[in-house]
Short mmCIF file of C-alpha atoms in Angstrom, two decimals:
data_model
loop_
_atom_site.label_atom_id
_atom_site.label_comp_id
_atom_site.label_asym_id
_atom_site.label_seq_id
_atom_site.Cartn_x
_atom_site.Cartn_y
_atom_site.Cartn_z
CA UNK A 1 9.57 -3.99 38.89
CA UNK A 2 7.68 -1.38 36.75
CA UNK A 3 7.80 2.13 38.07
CA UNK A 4 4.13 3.41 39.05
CA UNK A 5 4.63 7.04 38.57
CA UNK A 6 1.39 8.81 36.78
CA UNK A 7 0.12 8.28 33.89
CA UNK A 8 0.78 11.48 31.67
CA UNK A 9 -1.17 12.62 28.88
CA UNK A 10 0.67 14.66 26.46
CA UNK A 11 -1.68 16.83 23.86
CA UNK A 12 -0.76 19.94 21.93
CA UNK A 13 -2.99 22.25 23.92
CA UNK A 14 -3.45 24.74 20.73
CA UNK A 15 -6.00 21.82 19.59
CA UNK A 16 -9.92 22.21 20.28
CA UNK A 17 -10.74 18.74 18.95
CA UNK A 18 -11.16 17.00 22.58
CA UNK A 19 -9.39 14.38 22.39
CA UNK A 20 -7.40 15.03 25.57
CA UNK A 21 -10.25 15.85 28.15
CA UNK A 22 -11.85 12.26 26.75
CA UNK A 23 -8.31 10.68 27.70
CA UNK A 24 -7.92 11.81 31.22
CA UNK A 25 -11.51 10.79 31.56
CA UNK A 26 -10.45 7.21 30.28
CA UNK A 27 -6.98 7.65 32.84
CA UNK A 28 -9.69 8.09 35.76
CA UNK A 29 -11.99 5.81 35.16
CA UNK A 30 -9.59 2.99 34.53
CA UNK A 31 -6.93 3.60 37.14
CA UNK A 32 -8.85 6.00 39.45
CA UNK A 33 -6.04 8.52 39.50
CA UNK A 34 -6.36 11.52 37.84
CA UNK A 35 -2.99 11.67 35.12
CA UNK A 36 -0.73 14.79 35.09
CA UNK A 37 -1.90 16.16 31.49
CA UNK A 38 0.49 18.15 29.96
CA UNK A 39 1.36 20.39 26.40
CA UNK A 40 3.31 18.28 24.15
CA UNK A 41 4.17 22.13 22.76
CA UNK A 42 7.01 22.05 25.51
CA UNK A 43 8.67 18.93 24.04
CA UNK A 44 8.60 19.84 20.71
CA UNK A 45 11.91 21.29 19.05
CA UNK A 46 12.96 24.54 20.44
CA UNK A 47 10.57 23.98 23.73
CA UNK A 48 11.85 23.72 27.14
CA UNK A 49 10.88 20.51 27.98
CA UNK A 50 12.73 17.24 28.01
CA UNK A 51 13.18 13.65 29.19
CA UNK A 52 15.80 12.62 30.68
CA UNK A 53 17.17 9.06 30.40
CA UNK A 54 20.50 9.55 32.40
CA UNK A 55 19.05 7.84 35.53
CA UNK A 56 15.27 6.75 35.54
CA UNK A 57 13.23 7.96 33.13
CA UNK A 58 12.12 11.47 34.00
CA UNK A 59 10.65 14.10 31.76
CA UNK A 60 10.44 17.64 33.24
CA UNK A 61 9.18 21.30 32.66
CA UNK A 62 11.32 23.75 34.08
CA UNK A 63 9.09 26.76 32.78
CA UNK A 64 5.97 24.94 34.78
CA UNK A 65 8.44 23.14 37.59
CA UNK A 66 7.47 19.78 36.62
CA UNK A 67 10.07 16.63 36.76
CA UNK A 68 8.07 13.30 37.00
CA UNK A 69 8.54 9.51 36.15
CA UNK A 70 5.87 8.47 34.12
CA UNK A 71 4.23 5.22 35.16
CA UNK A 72 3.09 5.23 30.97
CA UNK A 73 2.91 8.45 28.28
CA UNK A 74 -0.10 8.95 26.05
CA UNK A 75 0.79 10.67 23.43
CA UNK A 76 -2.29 12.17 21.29
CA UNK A 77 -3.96 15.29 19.61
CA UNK A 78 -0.74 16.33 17.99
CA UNK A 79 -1.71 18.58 14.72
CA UNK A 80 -0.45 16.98 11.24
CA UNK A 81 1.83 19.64 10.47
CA UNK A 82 3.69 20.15 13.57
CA UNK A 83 3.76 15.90 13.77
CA UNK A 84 7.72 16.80 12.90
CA UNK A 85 8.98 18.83 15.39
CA UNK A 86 8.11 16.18 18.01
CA UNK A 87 10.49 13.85 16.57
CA UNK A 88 13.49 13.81 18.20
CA UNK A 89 11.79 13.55 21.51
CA UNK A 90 9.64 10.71 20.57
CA UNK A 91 13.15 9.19 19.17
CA UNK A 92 14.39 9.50 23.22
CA UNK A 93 10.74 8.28 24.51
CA UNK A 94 11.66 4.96 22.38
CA UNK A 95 14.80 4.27 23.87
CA UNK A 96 13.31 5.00 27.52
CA UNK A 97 11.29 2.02 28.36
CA UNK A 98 8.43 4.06 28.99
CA UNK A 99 5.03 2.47 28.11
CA UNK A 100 4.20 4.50 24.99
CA UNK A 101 1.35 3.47 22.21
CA UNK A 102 1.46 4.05 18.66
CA UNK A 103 3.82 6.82 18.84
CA UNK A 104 6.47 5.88 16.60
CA UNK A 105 7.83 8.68 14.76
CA UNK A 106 8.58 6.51 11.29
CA UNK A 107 5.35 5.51 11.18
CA UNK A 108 3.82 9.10 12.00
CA UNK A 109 5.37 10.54 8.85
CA UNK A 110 4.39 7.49 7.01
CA UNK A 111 0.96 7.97 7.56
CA UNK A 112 0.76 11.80 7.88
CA UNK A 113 2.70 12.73 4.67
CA UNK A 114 0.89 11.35 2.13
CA UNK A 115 3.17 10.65 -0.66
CA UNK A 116 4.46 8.39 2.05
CA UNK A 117 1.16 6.49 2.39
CA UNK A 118 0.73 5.80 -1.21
CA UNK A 119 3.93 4.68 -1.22
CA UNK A 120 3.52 2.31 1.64
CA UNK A 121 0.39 1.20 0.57
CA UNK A 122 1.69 -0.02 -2.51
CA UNK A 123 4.04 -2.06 -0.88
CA UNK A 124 1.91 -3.64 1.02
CA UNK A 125 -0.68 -4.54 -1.63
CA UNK A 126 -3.48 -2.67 -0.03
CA UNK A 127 -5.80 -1.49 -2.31
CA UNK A 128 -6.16 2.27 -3.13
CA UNK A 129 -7.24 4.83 -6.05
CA UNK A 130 -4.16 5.59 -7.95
CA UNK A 131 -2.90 9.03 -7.23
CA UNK A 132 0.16 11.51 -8.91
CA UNK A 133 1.86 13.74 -6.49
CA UNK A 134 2.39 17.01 -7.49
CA UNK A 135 5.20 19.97 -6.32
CA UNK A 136 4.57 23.13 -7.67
CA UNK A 137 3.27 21.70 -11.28
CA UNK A 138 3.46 23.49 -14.43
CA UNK A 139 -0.48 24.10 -15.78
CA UNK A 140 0.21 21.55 -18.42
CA UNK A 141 1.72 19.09 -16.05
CA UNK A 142 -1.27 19.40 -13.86
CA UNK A 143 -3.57 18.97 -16.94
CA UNK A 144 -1.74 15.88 -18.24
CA UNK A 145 -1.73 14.45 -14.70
CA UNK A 146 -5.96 15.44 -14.79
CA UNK A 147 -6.26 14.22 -17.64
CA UNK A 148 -4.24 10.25 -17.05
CA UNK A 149 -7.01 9.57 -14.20
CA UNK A 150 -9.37 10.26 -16.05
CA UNK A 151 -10.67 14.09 -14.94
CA UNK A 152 -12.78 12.95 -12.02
CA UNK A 153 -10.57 13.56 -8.92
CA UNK A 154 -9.73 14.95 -5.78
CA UNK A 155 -7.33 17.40 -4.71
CA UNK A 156 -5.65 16.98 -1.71
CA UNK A 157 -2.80 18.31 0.82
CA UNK A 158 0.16 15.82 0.88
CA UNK A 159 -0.12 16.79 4.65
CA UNK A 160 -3.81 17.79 5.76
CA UNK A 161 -6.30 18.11 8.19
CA UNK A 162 -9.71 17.63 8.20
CA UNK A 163 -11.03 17.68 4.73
CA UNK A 164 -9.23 21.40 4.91
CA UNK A 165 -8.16 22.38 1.02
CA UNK A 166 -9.85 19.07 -0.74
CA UNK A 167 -11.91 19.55 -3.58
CA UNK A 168 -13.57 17.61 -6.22
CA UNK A 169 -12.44 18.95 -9.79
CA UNK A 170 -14.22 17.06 -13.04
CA UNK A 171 -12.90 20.18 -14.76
CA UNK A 172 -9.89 22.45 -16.55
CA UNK A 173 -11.18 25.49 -14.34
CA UNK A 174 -11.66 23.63 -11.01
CA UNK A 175 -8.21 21.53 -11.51
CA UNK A 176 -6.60 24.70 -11.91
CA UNK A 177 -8.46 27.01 -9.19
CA UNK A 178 -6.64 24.29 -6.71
CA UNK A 179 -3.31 24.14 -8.43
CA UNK A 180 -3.07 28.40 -7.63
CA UNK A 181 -4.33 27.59 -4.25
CA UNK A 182 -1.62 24.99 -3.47
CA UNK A 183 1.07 27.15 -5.49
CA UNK A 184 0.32 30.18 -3.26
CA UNK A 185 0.76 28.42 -0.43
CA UNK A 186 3.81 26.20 -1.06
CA UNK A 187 1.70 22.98 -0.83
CA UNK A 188 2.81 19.76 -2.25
CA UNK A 189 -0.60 17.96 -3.63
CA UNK A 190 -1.94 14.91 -4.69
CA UNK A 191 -4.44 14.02 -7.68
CA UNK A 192 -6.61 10.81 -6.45
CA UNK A 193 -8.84 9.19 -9.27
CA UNK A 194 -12.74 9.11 -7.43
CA UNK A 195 -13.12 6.39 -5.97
CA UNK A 196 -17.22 6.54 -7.33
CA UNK A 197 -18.44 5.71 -3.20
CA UNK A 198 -21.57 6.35 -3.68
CA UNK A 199 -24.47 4.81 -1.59
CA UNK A 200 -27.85 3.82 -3.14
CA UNK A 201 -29.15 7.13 -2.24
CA UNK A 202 -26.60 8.22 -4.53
CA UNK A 203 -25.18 10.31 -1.85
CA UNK A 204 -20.90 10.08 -1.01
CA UNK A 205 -19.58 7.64 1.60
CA UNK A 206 -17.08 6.08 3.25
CA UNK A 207 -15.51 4.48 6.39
CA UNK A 208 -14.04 5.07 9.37
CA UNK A 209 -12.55 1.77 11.19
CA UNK A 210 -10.91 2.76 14.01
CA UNK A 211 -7.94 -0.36 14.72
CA UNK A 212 -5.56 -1.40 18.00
CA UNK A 213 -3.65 -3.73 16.93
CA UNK A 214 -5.67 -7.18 15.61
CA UNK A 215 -8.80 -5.99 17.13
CA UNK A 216 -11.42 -3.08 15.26
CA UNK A 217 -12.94 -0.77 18.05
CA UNK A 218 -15.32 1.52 16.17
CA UNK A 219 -17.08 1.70 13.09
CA UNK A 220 -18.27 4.78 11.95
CA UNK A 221 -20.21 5.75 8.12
CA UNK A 222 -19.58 9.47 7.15
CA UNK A 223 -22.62 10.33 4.50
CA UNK A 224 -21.82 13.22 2.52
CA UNK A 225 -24.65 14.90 0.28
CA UNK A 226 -22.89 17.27 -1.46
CA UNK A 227 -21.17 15.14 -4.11
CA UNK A 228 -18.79 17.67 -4.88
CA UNK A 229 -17.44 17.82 -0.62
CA UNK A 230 -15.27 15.33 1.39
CA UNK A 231 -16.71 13.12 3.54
CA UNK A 232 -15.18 14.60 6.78
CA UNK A 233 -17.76 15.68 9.50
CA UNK A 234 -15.94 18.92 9.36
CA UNK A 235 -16.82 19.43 6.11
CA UNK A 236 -20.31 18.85 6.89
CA UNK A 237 -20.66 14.97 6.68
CA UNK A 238 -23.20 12.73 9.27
CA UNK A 239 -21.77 10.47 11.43
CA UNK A 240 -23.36 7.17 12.30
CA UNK A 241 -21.78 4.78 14.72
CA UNK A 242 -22.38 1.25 13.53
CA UNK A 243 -22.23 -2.26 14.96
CA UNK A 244 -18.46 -3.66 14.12
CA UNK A 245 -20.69 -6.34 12.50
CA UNK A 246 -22.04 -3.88 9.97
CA UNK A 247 -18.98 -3.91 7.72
CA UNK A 248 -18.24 -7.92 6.35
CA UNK A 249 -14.64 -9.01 8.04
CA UNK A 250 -12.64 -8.48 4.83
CA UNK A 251 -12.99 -5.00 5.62
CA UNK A 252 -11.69 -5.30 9.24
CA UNK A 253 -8.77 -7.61 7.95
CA UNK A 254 -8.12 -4.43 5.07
CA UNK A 255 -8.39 -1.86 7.82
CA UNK A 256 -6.05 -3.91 10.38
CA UNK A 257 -3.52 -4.22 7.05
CA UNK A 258 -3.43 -0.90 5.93
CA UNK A 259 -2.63 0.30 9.72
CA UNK A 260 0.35 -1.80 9.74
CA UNK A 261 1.33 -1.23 6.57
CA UNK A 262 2.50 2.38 8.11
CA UNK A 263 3.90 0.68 10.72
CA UNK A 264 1.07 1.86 13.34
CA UNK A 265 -0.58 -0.73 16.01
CA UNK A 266 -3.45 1.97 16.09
CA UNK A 267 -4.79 4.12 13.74
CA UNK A 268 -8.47 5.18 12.20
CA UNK A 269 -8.60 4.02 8.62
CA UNK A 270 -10.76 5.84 5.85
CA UNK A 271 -11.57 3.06 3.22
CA UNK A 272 -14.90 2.44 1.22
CA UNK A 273 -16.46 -1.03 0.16
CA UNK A 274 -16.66 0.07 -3.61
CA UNK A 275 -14.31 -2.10 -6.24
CA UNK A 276 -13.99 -4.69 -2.88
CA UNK A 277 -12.55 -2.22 -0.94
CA UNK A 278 -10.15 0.95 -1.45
CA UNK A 279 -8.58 2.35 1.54
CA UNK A 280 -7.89 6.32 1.28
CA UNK A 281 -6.13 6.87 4.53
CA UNK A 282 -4.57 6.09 7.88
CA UNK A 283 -5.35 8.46 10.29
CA UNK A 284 -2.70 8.72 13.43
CA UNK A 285 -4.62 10.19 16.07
CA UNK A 286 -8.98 9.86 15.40
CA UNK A 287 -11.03 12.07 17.28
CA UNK A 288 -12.24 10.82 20.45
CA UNK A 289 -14.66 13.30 21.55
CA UNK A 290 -17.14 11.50 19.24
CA UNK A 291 -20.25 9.46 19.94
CA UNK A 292 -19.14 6.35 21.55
CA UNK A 293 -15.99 7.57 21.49
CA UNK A 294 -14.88 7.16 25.21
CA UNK A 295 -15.88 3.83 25.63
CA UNK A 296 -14.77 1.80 21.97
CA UNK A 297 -11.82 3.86 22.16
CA UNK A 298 -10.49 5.79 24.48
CA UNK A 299 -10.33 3.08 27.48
CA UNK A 300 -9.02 0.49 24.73
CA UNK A 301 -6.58 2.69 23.71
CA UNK A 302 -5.13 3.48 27.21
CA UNK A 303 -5.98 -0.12 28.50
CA UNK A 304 -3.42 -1.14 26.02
CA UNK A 305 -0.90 1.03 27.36
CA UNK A 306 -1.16 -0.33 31.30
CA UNK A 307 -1.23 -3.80 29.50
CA UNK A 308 2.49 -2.79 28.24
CA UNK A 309 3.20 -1.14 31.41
CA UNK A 310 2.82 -4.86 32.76
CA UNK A 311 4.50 -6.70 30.40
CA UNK A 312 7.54 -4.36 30.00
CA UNK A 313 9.54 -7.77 29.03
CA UNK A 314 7.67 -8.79 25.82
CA UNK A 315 8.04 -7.23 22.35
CA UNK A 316 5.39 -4.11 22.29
CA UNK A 317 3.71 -5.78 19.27
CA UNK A 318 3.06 -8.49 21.32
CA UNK A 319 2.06 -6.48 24.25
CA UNK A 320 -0.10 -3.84 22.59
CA UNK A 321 -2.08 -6.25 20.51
CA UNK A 322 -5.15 -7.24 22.32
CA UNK A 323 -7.11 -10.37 20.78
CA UNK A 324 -10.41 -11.25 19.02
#
């Protein structure tokens, strides 16, 4: 028999992006139990926090007095680059039985550390711009690497957030205004060829399909008008929600592929229909405090975890999959 402790939502509380309020929300209205939310900062390396897997599973807080068997763990909202120090803890959560979604730490790096996510991508045959990593180039390495794709490309963080430190460079001065910026900062980069996703406004696009298992949830377009800008809606891009049907099924099938190819059953895939599709990224955790975002999401997402919780027995891919 399944233990029916609370459900417990674990969120790095340093984050303002929302997602966690929208999750206990989902917790309530699905179970009608508030869940015991707490800051995933205490089980990260160093942090007092811990579960236990001596007896039954039991994670506790001694700093906040906290020991509780969770019924199912929702791990979200976890910042790119401190995705690392949670890894030996999610490493226990795996071998504890405990009904936990999508938080595989493998598949975390794989799609947070992007060198990793060309790499998989490639693997899998999923279709993608080609990009050159870069550590700490010389200026001629950079410009060689500039000028094999081409010199249209982006600049990006091998691990980033948000559109934060991308740029568009078509140029020697703009290639190398982001090279200093990455060397003073110790950043590993990437050089992506453009992927040319323009709309017939002639204004930047692309994609966001959000994906649980076989199944799309959301669709989303981010417009950007400033050509030279990423198409994040931090960065200033519009967000329309769209009917699933608005994007032809090959592009579900590529965004359900490329989120498995990093060996997530969820994930929120950036891809654009240009040259029949070109995916740019999986992303672990979307944002849920979005338009729409409680509903196509949210309650999917922790549906699928009381759907494990239930079938503790079968494989998780076979639990966590929900079908067409």
């Amino acid at each position: 028999m399944r233990n029916t402790g609370p459900i417990v939502v674990l969120t790095d509380h340093s984050s303002t992006e929302g997602s966690s309020a929208v999750l206990a929300r989902a917790v309530e209205l699905v179970t009608d139990t508030a869940p015991l939310v707490l800051d995933a900062r205490h089980f990260y390396d160093g942090g007092d926090g811990a579960l236990r897997v001596d007896g039954p599973p039991t994670l506790t807080v001694p700093s906040e007095r906290i020991e509780v068997r969770p019924g199912a763990l929702v791990v979200y909202e976890i910042p790119p680059i401190d995705r690392h120090r949670l890894t030996r803890f999610q490493a226990v959560v795996a071998r504890s039985g405990i009904p936990c979604l999508g938080a595989d730490a493998q598949a975390w790096r794989n799609a947070t550390d992007k060198r990793r996510t060309v790499e998989r991508f490639h693997a899998a045959g999923i279709p993608q711009e080609e990009s050159l990593v870069l550590d700490d180039p010389t200026p001629s390495a950079a410009s060689a690497a500039f000028e094999r794709l081409g010199r249209d490309v982006w600049t990006r963080p091998v691990i980033g957030f948000g559109g934060r430190d991308v740029f568009h460079a078509t140029n020697d001065a703009q290639l190398h205004a982001a090279r200093e910026l990455y060397r003073k900062t110790g950043t590993s980069w990437l050089l992506t060829r453009d992927a040319q996703n323009f709309d017939e406004r002639g204004r930047r696009h692309q994609y966001r399909v959000v994906v649980l298992g076989r199944r799309v949830l959301r669709v989303c377009e981010h417009v950007q008008a400033d050509p030279d800008a990423p198409c994040n809606a931090a960065q200033g891009a519009v967000s329309t929600v769209l009917p699933l049907n608005a994007l032809p099924r090959r592009m579900h099938e590529l965004a359900i592929r490329a989120t498995a190819s990093v060996g997530l059953s969820f994930g929120g895939v950036d891809l654009v229909p240009e040259h029949g599709g070109v995916v740019f990224e999986v992303n672990v955790h979307p944002v849920l405090d979005v338009p729409q975002g409680f509903e196509t999401v949210a309650v999917p997402f922790l549906l699928a975890h009381l759907s494990e919780a239930d079938a503790p027995d079968m494989p998780r891919s076979t639990a966590v999959h929900p079908q067409h």
